[in-house]
mmCIF file with all atom_site columns, C-alpha atoms in Angstrom:
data_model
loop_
_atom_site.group_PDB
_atom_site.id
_atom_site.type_symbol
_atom_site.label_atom_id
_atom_site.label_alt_id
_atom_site.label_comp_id
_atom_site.label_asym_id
_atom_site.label_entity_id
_atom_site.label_seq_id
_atom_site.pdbx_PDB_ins_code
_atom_site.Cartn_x
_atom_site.Cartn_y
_atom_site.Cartn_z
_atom_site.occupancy
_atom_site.B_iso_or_equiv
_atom_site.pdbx_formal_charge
_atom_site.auth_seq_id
_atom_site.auth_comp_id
_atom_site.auth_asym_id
_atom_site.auth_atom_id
_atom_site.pdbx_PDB_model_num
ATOM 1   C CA . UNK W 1 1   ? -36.750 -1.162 10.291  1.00 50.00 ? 758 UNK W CA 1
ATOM 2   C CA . UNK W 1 2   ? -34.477 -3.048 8.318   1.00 54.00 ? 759 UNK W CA 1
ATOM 3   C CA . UNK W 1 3   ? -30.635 -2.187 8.111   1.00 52.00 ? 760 UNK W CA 1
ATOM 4   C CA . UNK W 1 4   ? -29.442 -0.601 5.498   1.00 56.00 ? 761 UNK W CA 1
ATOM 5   C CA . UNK W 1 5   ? -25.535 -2.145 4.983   1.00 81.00 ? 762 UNK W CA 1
ATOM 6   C CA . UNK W 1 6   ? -23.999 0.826  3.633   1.00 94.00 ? 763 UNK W CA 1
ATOM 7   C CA . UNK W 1 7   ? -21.423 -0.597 1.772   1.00 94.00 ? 764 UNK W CA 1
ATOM 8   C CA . UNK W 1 8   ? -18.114 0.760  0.928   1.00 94.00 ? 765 UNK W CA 1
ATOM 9   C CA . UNK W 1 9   ? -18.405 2.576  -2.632  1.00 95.00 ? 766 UNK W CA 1
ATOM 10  C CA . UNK W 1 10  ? -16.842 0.414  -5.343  1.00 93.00 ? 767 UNK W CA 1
ATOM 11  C CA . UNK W 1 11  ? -13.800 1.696  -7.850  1.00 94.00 ? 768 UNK W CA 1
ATOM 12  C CA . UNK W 1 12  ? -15.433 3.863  -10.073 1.00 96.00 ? 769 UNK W CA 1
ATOM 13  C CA . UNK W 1 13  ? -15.549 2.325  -13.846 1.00 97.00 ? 770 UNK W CA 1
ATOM 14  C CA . UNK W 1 14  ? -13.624 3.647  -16.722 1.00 97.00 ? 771 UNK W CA 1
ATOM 15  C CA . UNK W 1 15  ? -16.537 5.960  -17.518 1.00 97.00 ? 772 UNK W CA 1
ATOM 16  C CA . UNK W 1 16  ? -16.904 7.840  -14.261 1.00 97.00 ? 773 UNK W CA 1
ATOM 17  C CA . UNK W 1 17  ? -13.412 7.943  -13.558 1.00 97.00 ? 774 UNK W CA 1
ATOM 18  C CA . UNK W 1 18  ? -12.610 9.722  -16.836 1.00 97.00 ? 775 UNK W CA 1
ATOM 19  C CA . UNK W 1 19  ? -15.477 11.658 -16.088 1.00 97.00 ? 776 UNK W CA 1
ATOM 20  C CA . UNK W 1 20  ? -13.854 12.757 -12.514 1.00 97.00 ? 777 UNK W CA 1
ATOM 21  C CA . UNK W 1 21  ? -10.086 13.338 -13.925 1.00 97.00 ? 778 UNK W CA 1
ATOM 22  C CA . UNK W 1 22  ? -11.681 16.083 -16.393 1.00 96.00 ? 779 UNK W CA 1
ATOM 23  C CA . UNK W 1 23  ? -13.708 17.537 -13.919 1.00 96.00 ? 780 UNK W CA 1
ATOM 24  C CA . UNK W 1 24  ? -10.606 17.645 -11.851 1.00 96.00 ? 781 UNK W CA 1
ATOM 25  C CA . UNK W 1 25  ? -8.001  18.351 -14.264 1.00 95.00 ? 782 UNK W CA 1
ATOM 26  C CA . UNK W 1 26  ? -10.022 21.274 -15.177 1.00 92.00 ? 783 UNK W CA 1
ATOM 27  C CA . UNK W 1 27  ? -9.670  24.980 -13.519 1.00 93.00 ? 784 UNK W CA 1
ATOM 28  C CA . UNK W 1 28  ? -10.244 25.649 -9.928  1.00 93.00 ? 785 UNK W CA 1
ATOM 29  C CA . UNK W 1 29  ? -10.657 28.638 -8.192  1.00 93.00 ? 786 UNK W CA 1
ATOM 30  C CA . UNK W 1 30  ? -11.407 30.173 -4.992  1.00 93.00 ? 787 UNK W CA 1
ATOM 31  C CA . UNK W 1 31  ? -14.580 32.201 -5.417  1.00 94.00 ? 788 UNK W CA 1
ATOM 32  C CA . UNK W 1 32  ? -15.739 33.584 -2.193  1.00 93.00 ? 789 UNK W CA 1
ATOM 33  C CA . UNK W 1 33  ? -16.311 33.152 1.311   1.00 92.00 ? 790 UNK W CA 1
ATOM 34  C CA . UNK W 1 34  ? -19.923 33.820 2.379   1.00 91.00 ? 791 UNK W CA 1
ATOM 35  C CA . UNK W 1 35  ? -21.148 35.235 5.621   1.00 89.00 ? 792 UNK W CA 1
ATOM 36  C CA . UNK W 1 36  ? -24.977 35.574 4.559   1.00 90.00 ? 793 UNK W CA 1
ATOM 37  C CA . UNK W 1 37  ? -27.239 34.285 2.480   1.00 91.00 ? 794 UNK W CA 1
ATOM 38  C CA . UNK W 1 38  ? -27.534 37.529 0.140   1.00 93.00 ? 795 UNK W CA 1
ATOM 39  C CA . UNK W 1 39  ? -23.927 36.500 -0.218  1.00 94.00 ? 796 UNK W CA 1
ATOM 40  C CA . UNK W 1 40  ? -24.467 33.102 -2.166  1.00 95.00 ? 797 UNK W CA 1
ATOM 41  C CA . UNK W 1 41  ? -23.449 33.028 -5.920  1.00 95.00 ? 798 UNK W CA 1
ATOM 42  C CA . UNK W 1 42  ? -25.927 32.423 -8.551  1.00 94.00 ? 799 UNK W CA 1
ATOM 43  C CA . UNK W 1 43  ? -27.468 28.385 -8.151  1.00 92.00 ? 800 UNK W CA 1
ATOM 44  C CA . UNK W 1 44  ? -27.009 28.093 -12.220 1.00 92.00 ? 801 UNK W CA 1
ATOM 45  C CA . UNK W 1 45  ? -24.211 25.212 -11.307 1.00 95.00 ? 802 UNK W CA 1
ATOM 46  C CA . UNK W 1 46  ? -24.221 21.779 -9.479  1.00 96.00 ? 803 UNK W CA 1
ATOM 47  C CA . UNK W 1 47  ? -23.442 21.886 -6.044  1.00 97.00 ? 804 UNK W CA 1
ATOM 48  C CA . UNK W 1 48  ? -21.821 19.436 -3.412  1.00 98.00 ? 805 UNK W CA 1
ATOM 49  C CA . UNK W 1 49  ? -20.775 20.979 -0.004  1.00 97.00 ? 806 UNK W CA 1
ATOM 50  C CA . UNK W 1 50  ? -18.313 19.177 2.873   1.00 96.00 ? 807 UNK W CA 1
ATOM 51  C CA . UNK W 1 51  ? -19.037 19.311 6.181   1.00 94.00 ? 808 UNK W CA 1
ATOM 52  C CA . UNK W 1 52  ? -16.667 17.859 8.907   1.00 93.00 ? 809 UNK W CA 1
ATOM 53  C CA . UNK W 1 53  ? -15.988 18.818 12.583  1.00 89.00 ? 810 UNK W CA 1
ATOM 54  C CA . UNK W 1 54  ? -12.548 20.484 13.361  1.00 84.00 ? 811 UNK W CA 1
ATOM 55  C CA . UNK W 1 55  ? -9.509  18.664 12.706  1.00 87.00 ? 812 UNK W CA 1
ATOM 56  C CA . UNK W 1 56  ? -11.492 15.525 10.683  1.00 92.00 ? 813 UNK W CA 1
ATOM 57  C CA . UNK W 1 57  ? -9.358  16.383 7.954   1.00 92.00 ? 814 UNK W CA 1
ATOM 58  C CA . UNK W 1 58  ? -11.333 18.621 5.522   1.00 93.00 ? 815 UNK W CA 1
ATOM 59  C CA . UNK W 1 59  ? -8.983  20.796 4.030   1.00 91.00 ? 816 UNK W CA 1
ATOM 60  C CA . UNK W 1 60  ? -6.722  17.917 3.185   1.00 93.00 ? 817 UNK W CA 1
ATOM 61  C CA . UNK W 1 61  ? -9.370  16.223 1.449   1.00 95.00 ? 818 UNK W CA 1
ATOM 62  C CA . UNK W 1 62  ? -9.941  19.149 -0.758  1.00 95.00 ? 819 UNK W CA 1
ATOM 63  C CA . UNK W 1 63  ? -6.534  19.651 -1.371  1.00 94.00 ? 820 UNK W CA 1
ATOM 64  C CA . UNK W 1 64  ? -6.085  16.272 -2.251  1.00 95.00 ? 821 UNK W CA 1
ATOM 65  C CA . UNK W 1 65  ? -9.561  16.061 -4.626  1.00 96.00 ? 822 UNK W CA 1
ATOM 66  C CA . UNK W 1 66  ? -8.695  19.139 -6.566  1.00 94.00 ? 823 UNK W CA 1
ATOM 67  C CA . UNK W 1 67  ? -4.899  18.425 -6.603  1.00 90.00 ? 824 UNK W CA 1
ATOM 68  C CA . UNK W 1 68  ? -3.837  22.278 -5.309  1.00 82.00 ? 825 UNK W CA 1
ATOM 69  C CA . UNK W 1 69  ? -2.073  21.981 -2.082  1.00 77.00 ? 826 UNK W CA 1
ATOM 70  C CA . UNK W 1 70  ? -3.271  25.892 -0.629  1.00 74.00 ? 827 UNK W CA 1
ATOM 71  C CA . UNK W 1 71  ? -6.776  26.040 -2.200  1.00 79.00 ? 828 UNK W CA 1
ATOM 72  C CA . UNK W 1 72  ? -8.661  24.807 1.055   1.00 76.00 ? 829 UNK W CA 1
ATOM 73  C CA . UNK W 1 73  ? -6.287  26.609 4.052   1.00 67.00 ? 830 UNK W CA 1
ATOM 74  C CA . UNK W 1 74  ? -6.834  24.903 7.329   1.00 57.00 ? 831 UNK W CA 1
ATOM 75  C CA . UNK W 1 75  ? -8.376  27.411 9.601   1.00 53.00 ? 832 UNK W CA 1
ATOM 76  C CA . UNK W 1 76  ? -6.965  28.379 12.786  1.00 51.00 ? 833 UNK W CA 1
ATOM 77  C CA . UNK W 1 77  ? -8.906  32.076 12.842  1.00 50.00 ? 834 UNK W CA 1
ATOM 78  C CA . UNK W 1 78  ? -12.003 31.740 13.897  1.00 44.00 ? 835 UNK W CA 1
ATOM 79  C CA . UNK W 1 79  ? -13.696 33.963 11.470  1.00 43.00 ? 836 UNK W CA 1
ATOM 80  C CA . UNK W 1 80  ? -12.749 32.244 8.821   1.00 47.00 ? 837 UNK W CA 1
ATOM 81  C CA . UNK W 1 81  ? -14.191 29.481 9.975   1.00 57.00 ? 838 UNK W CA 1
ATOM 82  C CA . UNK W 1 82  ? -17.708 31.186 9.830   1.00 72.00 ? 839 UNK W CA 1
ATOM 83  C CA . UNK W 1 83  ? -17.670 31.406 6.149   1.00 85.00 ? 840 UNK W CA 1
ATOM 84  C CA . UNK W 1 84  ? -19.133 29.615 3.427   1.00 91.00 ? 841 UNK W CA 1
ATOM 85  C CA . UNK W 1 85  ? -16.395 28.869 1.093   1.00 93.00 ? 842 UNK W CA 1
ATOM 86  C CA . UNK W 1 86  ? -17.108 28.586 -2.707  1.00 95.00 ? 843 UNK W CA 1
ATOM 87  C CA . UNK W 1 87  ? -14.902 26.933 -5.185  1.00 95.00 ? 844 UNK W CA 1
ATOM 88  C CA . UNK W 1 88  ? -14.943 26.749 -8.880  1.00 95.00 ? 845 UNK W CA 1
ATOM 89  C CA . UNK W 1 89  ? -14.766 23.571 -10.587 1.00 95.00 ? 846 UNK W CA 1
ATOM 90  C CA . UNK W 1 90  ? -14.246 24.026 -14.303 1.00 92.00 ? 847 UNK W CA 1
ATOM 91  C CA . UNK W 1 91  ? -17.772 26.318 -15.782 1.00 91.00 ? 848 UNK W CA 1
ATOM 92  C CA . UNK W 1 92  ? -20.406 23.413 -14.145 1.00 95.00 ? 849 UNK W CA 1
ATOM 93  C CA . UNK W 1 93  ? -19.789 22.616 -10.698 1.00 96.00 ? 850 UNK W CA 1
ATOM 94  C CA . UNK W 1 94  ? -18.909 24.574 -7.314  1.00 97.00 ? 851 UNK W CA 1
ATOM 95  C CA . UNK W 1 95  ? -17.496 22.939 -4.349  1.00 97.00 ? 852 UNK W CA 1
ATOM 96  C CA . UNK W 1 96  ? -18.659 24.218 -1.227  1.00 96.00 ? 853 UNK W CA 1
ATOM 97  C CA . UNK W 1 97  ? -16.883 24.121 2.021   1.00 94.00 ? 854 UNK W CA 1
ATOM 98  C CA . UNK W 1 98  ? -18.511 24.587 5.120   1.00 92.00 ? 855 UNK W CA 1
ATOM 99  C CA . UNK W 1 99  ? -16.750 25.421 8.146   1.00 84.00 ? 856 UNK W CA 1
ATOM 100 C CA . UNK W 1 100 ? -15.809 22.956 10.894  1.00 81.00 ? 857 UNK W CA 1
ATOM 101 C CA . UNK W 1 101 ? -17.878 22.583 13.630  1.00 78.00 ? 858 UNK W CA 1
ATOM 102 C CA . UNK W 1 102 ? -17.385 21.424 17.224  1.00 71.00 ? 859 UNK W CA 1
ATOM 103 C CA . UNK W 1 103 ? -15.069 23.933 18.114  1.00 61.00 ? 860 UNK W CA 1
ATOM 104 C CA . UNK W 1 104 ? -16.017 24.471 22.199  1.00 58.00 ? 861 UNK W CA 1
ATOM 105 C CA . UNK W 1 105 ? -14.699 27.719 22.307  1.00 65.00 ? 862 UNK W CA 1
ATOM 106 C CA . UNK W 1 106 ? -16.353 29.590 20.024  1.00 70.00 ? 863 UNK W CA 1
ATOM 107 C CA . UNK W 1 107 ? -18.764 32.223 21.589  1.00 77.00 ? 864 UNK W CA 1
ATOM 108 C CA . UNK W 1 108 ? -22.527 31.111 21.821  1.00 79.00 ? 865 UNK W CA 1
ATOM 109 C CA . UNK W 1 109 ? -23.431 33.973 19.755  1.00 81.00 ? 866 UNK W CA 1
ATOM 110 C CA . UNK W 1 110 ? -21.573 33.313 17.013  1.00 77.00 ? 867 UNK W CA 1
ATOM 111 C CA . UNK W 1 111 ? -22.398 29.598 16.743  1.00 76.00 ? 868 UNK W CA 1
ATOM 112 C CA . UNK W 1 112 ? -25.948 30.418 16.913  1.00 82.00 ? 869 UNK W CA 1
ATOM 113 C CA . UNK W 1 113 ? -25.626 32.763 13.557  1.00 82.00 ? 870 UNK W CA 1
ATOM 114 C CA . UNK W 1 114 ? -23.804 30.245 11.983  1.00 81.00 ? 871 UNK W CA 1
ATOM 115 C CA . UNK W 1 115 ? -25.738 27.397 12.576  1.00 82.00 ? 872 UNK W CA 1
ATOM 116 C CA . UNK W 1 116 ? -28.667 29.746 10.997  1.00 86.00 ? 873 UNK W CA 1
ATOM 117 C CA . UNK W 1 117 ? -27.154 30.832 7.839   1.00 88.00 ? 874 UNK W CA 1
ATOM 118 C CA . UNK W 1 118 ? -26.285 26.607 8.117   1.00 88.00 ? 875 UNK W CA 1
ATOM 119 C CA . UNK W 1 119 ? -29.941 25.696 8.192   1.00 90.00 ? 876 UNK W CA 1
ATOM 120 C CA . UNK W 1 120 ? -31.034 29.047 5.739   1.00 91.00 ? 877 UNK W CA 1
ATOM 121 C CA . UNK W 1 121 ? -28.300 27.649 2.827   1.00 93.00 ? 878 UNK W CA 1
ATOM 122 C CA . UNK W 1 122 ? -29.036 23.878 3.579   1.00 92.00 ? 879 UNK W CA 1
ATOM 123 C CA . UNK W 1 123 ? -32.957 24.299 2.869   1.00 89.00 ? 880 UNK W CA 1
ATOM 124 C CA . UNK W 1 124 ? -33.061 26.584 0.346   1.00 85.00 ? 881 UNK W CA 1
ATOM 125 C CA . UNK W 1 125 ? -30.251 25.882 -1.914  1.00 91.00 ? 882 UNK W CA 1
ATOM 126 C CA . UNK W 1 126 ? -31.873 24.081 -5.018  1.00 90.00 ? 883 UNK W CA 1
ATOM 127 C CA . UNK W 1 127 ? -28.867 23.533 -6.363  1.00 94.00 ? 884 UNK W CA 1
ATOM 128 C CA . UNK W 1 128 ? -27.048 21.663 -3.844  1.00 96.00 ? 885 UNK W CA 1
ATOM 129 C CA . UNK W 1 129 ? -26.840 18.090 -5.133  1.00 96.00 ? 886 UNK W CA 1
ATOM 130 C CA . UNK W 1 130 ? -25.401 16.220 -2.258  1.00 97.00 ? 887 UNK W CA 1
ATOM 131 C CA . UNK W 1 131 ? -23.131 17.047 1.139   1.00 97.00 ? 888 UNK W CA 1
ATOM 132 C CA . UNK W 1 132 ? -20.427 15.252 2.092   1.00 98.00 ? 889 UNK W CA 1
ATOM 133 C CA . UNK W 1 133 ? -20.011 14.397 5.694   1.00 97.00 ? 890 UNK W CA 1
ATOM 134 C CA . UNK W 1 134 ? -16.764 13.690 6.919   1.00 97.00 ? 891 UNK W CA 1
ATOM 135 C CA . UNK W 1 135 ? -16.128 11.011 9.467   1.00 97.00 ? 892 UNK W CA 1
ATOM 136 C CA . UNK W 1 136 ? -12.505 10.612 11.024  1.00 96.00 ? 893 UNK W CA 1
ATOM 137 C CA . UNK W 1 137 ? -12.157 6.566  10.615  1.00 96.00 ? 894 UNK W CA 1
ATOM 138 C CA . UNK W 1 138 ? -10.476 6.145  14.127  1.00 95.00 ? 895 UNK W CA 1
ATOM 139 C CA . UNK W 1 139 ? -13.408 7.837  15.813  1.00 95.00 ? 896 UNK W CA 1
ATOM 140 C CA . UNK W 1 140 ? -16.319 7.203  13.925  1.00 97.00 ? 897 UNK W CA 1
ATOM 141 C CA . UNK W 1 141 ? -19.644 9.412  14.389  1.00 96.00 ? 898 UNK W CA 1
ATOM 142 C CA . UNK W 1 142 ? -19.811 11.526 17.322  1.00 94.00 ? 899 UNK W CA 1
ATOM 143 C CA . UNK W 1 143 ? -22.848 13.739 19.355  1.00 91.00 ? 900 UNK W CA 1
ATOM 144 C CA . UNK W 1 144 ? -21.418 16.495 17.410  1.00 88.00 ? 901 UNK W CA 1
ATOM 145 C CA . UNK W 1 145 ? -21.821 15.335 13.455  1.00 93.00 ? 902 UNK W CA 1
ATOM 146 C CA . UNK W 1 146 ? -24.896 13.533 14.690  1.00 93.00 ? 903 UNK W CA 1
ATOM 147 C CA . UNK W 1 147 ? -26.337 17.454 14.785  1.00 88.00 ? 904 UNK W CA 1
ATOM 148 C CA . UNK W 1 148 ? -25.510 17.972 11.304  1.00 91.00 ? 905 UNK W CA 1
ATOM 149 C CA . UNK W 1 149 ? -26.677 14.421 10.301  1.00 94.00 ? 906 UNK W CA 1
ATOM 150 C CA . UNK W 1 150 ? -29.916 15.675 11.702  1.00 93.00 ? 907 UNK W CA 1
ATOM 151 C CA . UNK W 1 151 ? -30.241 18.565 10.184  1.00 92.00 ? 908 UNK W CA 1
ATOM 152 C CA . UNK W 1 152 ? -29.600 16.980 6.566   1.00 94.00 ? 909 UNK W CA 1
ATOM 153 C CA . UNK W 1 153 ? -32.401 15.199 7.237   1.00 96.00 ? 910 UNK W CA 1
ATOM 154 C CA . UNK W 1 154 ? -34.811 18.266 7.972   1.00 93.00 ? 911 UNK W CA 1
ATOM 155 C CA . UNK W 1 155 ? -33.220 19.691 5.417   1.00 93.00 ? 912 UNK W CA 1
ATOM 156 C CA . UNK W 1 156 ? -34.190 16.863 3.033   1.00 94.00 ? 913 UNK W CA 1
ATOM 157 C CA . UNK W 1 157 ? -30.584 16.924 1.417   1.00 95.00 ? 914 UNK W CA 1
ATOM 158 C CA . UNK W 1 158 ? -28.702 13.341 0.458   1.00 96.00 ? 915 UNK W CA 1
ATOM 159 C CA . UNK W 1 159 ? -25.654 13.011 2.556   1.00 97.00 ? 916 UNK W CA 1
ATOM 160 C CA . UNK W 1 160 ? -23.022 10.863 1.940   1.00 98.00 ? 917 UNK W CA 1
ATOM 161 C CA . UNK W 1 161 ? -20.701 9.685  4.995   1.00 98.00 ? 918 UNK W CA 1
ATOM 162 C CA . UNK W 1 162 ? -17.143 10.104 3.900   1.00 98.00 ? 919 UNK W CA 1
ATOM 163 C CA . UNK W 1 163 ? -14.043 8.108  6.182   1.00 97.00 ? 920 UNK W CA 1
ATOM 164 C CA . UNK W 1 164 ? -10.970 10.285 6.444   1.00 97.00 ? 921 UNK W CA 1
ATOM 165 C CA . UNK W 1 165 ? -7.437  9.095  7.680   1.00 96.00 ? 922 UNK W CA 1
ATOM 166 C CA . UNK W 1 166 ? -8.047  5.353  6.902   1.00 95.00 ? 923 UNK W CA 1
ATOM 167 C CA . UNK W 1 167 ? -4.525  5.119  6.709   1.00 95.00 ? 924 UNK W CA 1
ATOM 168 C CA . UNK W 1 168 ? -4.335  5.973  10.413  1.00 95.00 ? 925 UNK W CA 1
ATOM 169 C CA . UNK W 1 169 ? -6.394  3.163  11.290  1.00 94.00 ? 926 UNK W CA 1
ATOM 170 C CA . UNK W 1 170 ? -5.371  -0.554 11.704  1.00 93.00 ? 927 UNK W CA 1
ATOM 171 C CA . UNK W 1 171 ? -7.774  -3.223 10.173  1.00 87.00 ? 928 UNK W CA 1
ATOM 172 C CA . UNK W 1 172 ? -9.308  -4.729 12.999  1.00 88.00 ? 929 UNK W CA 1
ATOM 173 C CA . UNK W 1 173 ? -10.224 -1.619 14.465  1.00 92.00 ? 930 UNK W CA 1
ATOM 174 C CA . UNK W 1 174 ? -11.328 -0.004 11.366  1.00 90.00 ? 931 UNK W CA 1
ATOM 175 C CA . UNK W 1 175 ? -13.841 -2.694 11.166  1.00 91.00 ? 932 UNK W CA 1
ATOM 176 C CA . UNK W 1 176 ? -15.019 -1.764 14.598  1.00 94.00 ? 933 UNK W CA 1
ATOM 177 C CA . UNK W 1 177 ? -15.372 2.278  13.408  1.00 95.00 ? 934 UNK W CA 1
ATOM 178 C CA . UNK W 1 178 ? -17.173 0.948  10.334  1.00 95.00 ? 935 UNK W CA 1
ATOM 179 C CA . UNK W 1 179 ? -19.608 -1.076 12.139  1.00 95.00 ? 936 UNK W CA 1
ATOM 180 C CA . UNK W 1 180 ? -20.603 2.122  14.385  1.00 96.00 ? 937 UNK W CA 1
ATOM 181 C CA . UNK W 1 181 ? -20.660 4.052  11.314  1.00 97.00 ? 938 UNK W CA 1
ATOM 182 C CA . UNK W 1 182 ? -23.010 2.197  9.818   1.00 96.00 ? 939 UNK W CA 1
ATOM 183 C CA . UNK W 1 183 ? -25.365 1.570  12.795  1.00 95.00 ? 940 UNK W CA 1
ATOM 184 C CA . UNK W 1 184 ? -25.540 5.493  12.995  1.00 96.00 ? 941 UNK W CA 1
ATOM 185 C CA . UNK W 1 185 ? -25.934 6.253  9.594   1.00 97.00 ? 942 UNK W CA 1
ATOM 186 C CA . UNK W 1 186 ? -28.922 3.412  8.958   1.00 95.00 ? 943 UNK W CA 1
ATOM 187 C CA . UNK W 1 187 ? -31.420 6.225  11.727  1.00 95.00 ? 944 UNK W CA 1
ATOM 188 C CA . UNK W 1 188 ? -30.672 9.049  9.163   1.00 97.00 ? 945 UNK W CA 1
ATOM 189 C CA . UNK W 1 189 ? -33.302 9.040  6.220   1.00 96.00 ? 946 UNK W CA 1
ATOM 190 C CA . UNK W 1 190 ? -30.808 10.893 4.276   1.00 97.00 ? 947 UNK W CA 1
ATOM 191 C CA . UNK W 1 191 ? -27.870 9.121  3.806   1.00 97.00 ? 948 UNK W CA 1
ATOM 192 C CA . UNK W 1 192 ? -27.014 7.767  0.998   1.00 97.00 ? 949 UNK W CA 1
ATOM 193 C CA . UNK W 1 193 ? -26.310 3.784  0.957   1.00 95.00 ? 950 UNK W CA 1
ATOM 194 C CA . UNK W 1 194 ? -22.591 3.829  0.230   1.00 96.00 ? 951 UNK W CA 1
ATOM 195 C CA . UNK W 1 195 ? -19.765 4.679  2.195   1.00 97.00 ? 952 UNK W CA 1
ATOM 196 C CA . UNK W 1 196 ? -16.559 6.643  0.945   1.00 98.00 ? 953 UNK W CA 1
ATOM 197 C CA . UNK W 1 197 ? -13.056 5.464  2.696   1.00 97.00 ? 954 UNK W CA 1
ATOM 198 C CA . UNK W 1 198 ? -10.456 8.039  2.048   1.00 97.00 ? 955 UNK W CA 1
ATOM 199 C CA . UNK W 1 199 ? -6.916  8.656  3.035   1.00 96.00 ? 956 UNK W CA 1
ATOM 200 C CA . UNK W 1 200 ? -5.380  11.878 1.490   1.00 95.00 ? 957 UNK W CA 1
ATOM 201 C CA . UNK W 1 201 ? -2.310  11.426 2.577   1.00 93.00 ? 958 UNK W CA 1
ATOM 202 C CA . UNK W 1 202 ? -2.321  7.926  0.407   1.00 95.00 ? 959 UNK W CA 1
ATOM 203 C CA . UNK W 1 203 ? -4.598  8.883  -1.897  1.00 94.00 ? 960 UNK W CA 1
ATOM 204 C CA . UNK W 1 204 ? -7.395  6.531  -1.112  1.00 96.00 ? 961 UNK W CA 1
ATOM 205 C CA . UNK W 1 205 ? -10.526 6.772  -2.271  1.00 97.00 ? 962 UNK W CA 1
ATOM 206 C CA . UNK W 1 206 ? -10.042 10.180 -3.966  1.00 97.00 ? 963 UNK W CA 1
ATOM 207 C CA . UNK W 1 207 ? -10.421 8.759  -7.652  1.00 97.00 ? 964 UNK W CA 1
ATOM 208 C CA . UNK W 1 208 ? -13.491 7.291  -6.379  1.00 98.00 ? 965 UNK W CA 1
ATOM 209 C CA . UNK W 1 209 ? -15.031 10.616 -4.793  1.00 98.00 ? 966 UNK W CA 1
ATOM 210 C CA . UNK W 1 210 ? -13.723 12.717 -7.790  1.00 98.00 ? 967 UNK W CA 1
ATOM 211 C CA . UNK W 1 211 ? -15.926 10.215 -9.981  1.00 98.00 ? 968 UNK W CA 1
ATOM 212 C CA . UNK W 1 212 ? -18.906 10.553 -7.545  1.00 98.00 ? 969 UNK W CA 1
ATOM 213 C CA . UNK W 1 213 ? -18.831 14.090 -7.716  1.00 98.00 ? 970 UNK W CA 1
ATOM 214 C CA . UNK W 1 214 ? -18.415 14.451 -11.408 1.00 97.00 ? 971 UNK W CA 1
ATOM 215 C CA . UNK W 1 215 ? -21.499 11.839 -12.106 1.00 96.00 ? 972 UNK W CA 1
ATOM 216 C CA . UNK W 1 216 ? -23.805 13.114 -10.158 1.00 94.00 ? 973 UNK W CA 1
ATOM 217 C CA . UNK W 1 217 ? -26.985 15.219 -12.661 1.00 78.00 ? 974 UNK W CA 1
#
């Protein structure tokens, strides 16, 4: 099988980063927070979704990407981590945030009726255009995203692996994350070749997501 090198995604040109400050600049809102698939909003938009175990960072990211500080709220109550959060971004696109997983202490039962209204929205969402998976840079992939990983690729839905809290990590050992990274990514079918290195606190990579996002038909 040869190796796909999953690069690290370029600076988006003048085009596509215009493209993702509009998108951006434009209103978002907090639509919803679904529980069940009868609960999903009409698929007349594009879609991208972000999945992440606990503490990766998500919320941050999606505080930094949309520029409102509140509009993801970390979640420290458990059942609102079981929900399916919808955003609004301008009239075309809704941002989808899916709720950390990994968390050990959550009772069987409910992780089992998660993980199938995870599998029922993965497969059957037409609209859903790509997922995001978020990778903390000092760890790299674990067992636990290599679940979801997994699943995208049942699910026949492009991932693409994003690094958070590069700015945590020093050079040499980044290198060392990224070369894991990569190794695990290149067994998934389903990821997409490019790799997205963010730091919200800095603001790395966010221009370069924001264009991704917005260029995507």
């Amino acid at each position: 099988m040869m190796q796909l090198p999953f690069p690290i995604a370029e600076e988006p040109d003048e085009f596509a980063r215009e493209a993702g400050r509009k998108l951006f600049a434009g209103e978002k809102d907090f639509l919803k927070g679904v529980v069940a698939m009868s609960g999903l909003p009409p698929d007349d938009r594009i879609e991208v979704c972000f999945a992440g175990r606990s503490n990766v960072g998500k919320s941050s990211l999606i505080n930094a990407l949309t520029g409102r500080k509140g509009i993801a709220r970390a979640s420290n109550t458990p059942g609102r981590t079981q929900e399916i959060n919808f955003f609004t971004l301008a009239e075309s696109h809704y941002l989808v945030d899916l709720p950390g997983y990994g968390y050990a202490n959550a009772p069987l039962a409910v992780v089992e009726k998660w993980q199938r209204l995870l599998k029922q929205y993965l497969s059957g969402r037409q609209s859903l255009r790509r997922a995001f998976v978020l990778i903390d840079a000092r760890h790299g992939v674990k067992k636990v995203d290599e679940e979801i990983l997994t699943l995208l690729d049942k699910s026949a839905v492009t991932f693409q692996a994003v690094l958070t809290k590069a700015d945590k990590v020093k050079a040499a050992e980044r290198d060392k994350v990224m070369a894991q990274v990569r190794k695990r990514l290149s067994a998934h079918p389903a990821a997409f070749p490019e790799i997205v290195v963010t730091s919200s606190e800095k603001g790395d990579g966010i221009e370069t997501l924001r264009a991704i996002i917005a260029t995507l038909i």
